[in-house]
Coordinates of C-alpha atoms in Angstrom, one line a residue:
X88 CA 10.8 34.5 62.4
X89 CA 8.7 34.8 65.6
X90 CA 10.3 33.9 69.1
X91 CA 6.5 32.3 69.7
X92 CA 6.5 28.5 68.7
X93 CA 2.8 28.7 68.7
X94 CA 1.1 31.9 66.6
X95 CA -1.7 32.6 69.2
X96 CA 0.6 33.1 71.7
X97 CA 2.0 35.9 70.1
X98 CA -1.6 37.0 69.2
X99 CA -2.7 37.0 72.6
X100 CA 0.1 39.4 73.8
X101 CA -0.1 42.4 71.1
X102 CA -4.2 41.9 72.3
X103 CA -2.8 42.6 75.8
X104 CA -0.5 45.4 74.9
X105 CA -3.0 47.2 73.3
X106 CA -6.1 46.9 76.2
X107 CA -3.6 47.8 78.6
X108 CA -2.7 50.7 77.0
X109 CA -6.4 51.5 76.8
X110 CA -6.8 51.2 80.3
X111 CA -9.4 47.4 79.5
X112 CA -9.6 45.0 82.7
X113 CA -7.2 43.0 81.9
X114 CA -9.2 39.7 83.2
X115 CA -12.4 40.6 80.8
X116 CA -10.0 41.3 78.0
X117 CA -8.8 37.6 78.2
X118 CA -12.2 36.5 78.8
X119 CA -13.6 38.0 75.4
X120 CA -10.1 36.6 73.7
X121 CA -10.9 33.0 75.0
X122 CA -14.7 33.3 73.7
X123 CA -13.2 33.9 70.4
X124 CA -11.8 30.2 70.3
X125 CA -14.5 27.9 69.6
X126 CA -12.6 24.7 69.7
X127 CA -11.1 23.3 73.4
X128 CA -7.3 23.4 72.6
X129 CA -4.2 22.7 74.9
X130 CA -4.1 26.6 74.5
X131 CA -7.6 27.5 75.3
X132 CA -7.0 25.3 78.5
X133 CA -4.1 27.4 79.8
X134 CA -6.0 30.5 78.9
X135 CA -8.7 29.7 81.2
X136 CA -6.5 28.8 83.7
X137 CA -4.6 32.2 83.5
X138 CA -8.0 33.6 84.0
X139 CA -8.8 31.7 86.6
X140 CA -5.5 32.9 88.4
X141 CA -6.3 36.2 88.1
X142 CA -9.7 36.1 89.8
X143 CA -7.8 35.4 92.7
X144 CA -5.6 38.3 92.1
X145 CA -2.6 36.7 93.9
X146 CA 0.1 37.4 91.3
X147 CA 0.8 39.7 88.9
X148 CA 0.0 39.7 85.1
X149 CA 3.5 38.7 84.1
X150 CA 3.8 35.6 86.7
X151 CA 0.7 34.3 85.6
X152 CA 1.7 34.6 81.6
X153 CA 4.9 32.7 83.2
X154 CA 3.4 30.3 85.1
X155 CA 0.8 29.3 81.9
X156 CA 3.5 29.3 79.6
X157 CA 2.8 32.4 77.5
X158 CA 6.0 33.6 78.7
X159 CA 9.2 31.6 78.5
X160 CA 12.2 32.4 81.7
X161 CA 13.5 34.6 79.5
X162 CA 11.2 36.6 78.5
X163 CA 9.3 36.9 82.0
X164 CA 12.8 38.2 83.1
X165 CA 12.5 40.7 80.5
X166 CA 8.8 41.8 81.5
X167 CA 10.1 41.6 85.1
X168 CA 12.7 43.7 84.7
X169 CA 11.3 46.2 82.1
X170 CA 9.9 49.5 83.8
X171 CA 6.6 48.3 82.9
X172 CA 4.2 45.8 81.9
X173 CA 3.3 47.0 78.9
X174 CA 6.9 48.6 77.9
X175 CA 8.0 44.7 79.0
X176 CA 5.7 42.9 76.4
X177 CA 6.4 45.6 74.3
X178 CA 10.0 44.2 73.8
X179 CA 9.1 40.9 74.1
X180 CA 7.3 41.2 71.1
X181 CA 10.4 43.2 69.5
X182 CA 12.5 40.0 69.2
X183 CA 12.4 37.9 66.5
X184 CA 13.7 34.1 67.2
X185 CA 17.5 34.3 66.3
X186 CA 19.4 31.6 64.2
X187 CA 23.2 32.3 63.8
X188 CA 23.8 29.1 62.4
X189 CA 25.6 28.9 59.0
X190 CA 25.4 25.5 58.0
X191 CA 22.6 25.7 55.5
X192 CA 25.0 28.3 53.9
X193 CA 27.8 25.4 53.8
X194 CA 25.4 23.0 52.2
X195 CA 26.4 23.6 48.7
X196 CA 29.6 24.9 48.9
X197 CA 31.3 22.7 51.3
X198 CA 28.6 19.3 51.8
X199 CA 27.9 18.6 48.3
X200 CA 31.4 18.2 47.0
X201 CA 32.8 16.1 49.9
X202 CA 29.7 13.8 49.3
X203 CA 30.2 13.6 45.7
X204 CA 33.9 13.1 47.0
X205 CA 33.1 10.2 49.5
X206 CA 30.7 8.5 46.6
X207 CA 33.5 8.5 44.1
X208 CA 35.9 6.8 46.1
X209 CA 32.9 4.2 46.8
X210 CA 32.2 4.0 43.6
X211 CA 35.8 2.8 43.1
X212 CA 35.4 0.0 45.4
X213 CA 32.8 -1.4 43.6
X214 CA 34.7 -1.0 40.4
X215 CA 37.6 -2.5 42.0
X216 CA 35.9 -5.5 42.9
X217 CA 34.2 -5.9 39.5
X218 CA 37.7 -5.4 38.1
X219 CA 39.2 -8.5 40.5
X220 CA 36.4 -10.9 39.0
X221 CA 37.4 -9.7 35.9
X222 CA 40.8 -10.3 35.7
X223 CA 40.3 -13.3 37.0
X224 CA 39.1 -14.6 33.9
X225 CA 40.8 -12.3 31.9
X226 CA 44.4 -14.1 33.4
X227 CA 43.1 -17.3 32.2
X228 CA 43.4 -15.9 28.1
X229 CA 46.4 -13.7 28.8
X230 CA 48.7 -13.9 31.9
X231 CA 49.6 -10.2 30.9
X232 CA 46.4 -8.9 31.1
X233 CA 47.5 -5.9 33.8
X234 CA 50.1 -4.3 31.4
X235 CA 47.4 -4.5 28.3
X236 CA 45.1 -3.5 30.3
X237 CA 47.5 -0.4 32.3
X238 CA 45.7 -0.5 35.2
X239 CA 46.6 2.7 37.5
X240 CA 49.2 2.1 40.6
X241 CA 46.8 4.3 42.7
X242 CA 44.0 1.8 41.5
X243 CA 43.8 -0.6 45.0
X244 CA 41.9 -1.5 48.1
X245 CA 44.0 0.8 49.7
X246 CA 44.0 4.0 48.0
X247 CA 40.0 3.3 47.9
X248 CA 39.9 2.8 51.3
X249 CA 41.9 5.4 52.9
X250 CA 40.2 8.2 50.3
X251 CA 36.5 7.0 51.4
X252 CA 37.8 7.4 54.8
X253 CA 39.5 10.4 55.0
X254 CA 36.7 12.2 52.9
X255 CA 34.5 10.9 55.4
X256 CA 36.5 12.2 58.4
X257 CA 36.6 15.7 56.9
X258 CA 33.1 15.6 55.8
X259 CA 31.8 14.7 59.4
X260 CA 34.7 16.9 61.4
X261 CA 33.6 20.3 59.7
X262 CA 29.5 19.3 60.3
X263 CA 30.4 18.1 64.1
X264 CA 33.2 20.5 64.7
X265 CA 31.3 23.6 63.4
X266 CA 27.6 22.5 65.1
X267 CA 29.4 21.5 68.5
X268 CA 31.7 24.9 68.3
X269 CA 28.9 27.0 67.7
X270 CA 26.7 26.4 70.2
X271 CA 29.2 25.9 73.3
X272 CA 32.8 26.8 72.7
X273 CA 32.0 30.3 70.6
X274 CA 35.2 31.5 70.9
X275 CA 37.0 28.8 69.4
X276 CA 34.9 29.3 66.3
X277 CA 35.7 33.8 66.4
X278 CA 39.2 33.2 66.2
X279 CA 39.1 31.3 62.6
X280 CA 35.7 32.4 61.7
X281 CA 35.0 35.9 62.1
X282 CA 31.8 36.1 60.2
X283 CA 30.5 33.9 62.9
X284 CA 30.8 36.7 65.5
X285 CA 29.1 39.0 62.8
X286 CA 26.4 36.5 62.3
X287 CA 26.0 36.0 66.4
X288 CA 26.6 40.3 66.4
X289 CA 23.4 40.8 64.4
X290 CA 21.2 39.5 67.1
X291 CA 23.1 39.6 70.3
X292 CA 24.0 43.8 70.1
X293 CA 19.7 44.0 68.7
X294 CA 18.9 41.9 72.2
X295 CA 21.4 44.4 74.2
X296 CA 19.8 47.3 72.7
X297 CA 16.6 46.5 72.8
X298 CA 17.1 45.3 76.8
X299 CA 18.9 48.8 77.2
X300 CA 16.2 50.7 75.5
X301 CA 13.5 49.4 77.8
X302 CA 15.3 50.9 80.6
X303 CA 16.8 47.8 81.9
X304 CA 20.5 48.7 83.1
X305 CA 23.4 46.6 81.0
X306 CA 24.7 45.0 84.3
X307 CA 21.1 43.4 84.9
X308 CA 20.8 43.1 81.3
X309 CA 24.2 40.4 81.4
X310 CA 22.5 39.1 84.3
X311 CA 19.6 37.8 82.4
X312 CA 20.8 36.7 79.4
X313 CA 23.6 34.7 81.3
X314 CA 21.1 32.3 82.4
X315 CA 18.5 32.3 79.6
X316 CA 20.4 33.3 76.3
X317 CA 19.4 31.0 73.8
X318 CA 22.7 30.4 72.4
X319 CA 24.6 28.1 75.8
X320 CA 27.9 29.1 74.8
X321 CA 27.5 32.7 75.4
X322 CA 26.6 32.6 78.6
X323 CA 29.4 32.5 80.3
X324 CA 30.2 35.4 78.3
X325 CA 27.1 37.4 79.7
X326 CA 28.4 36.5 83.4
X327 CA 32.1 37.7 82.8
X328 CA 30.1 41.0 80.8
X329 CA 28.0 41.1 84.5
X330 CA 31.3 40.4 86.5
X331 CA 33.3 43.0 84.9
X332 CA 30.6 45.5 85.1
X333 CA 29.8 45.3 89.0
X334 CA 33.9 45.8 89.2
X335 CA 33.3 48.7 86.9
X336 CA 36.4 47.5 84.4
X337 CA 36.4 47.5 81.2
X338 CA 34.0 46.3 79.0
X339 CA 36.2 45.4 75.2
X340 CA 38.6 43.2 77.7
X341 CA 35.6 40.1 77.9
X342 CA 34.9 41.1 74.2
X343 CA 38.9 40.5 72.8
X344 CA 38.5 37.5 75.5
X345 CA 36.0 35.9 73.6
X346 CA 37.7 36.7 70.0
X347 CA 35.4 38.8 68.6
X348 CA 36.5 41.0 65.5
X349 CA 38.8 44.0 66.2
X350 CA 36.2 46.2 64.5
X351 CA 33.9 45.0 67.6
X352 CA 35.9 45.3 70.2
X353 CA 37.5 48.7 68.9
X354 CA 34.2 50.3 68.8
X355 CA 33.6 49.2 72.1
X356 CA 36.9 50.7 73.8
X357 CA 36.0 53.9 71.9
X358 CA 32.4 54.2 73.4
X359 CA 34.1 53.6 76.6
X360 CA 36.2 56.5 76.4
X361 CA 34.2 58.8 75.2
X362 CA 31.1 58.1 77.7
X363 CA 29.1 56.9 74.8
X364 CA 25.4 55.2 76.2
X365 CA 25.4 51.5 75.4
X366 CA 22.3 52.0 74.0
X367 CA 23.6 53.8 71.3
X368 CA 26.9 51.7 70.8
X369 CA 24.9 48.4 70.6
X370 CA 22.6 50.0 68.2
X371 CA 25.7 51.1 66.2
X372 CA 27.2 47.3 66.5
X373 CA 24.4 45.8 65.7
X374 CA 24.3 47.7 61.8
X375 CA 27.5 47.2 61.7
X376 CA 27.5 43.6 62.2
X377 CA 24.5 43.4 59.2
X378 CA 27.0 45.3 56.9
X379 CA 29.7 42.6 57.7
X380 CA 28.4 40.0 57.8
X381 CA 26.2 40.5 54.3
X382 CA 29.9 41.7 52.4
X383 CA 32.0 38.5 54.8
X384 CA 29.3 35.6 54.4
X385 CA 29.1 35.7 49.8
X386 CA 33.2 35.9 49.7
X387 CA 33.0 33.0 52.2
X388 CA 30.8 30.9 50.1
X389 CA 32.7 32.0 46.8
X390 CA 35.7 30.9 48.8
X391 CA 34.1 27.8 49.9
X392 CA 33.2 26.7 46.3
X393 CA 36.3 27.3 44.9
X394 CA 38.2 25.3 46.8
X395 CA 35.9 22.3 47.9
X396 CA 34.4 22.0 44.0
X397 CA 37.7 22.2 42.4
X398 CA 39.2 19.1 45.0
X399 CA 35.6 17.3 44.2
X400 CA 35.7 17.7 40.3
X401 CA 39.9 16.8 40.1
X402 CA 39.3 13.8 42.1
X403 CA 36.1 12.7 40.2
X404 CA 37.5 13.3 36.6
X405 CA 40.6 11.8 37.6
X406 CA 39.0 9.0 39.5
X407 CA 35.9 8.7 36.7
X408 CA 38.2 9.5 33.3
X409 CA 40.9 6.4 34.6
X410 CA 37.4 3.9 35.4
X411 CA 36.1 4.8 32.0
X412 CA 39.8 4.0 30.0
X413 CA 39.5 0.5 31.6
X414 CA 36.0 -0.6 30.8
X415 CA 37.2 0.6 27.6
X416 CA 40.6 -1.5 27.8
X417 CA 38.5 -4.7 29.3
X418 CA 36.2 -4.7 26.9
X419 CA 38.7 -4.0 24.1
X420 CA 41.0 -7.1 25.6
X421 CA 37.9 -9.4 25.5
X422 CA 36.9 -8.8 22.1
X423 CA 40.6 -9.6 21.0
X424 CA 41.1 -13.1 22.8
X425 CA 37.8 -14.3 22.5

């Protein structure tokens, strides 16, 4: 998935990249790319403008992509930062828009069965108060209707009540616990959850290297993502990573800080050691964290089924099998007194 939330943006750059590796004038390359448009579009309009800015010639290709909007902070700070132009839209073009989040992969296994959980204990409310109607005219032909009927102990207001709310509860403090977790308190979520960090590894070490690779050194590299990662929780991280760096300490401390796996962190104080480039550690992280987190995230989900379907389907049979015995029972007791 493209970083671009518009396609011509994205478009616009790879035409750039490759006239400015021809050696094109960069102004009457964007001129013939405008002509191309026919129609007067929101992006046509900052186009010309662009061009407009660099008649004047008072700021440099990337500040003018910035300033139109072709190029979010982050990825100006990239081109900025880069050794050049070209090598700096190079990568911006690399990345691909990153989404670590696992709750689609928690829909099935974990969402479903508490919602078929929280309807079944509805749907004993509403049996309950059928039943009270019932009774009340079933008292009337026999005042020992409950024992013919054997209605359940477990079969009250109460039960109902506390089951819908307590399902409801769990249900809401996994979806709001996870979502607020992983996007500002990271850590929390490594130390139960390590196919999180995996899942966050895959694109944060690709970023790293792909910062590293462009010749951007790792201390200016924390710099920049500490203000314009896209995930807020990790960048306080990136400014401890920046902190430690300039104090020339060591790195896997701010990793085990934040909780990441001992398989991270490991590979990190190794690297360390042995004088390894970063470059070539985060490019080894980064395959590592696709190998774990494709083996960690199908147990998870067979874990996740398991458990969560099995509560859903005892409670539901139990629940659905004791509802079904007393229509039975009701209907049995009507047909005998009247």
């Amino acid at each position: 998935m493209s970083m671009f939330s518009d396609p011509y943006e994205q478009f616009l750059l790879d035409y750039l990249v490759t006239k400015l590796e021809n050696g094109s004038n960069t102004r009457r390359a964007l001129l013939l790319y405008s002509e191309q448009i026919t129609r007067e579009t929101a992006f046509k309009k900052r186009l010309m403008g662009a061009i407009k800015d660099m008649e004047l010639g008072k700021h440099k290709l990337e500040a003018i992509l910035h300033k139109h909007k072709f190029l979010n902070s982050f990825q100006y700070s990239l081109v900025v930062n880069s050794t050049n132009t070209v090598d700096g839209l190079k990568l911006v073009l690399s990345f691909k828009k990153a989404n670590s989040n696992l709750l689609l992969k928690m829909v099935n296994p974990i969402f479903v069965p508490m919602s078929i959980i929280i309807f079944t204990f509805y749907g004993l409310i509403l049996y309950l108060d059928l039943l009270q109607k019932d009774l009340v005219m079933l008292r009337k032909l026999n005042p020992d209707v409950e024992q013919f009927l054997g209605i359940p102990k477990y079969f009250t207001y109460d039960v109902a009540y506390i089951g819908l709310g307590v399902s409801i509860f769990v249900t809401a403090f996994i979806f709001f616990g996870y979502v607020y977790s992983e996007k500002y308190r990271p850590a929390w979520l490594y130390k139960v959850f390590k196919t999180q960090a995996f899942s966050d590894g895959r694109f944060m070490f690709r970023i790293l290297n792909g910062m590293l690779a462009a010749g951007i050194s790792f201390h200016k590299t924390s710099l920049i993502l500490s203000k314009d990662y896209f995930k807020e929780g990790l960048k306080p991280f990136f400014a401890e990573l920046a902190d430690i760096i300039s104090r020339n300490k060591k790195l896997f401390t701010v990793f085990e800080k934040y909780n990441f796996p001992m398989i991270i962190t490991a590979d990190i104080k190794l690297s360390e050691l042995s004088k390894t480039s970063f470059s070539d550690v985060t490019r080894a992280l980064y395959q590592t964290c696709d190998t774990m987190y494709e083996k960690n995230i199908n147990y998870m989900v067979l874990q996740w089924k398991f458990l969560f379907w099995l509560i859903a389907m005892l409670i539901t049979v139990i629940i659905g099998s004791d509802v079904i015995n007393l229509v039975i029972s009701t209907f049995t007791f009507k047909t005998l007194y009247q």
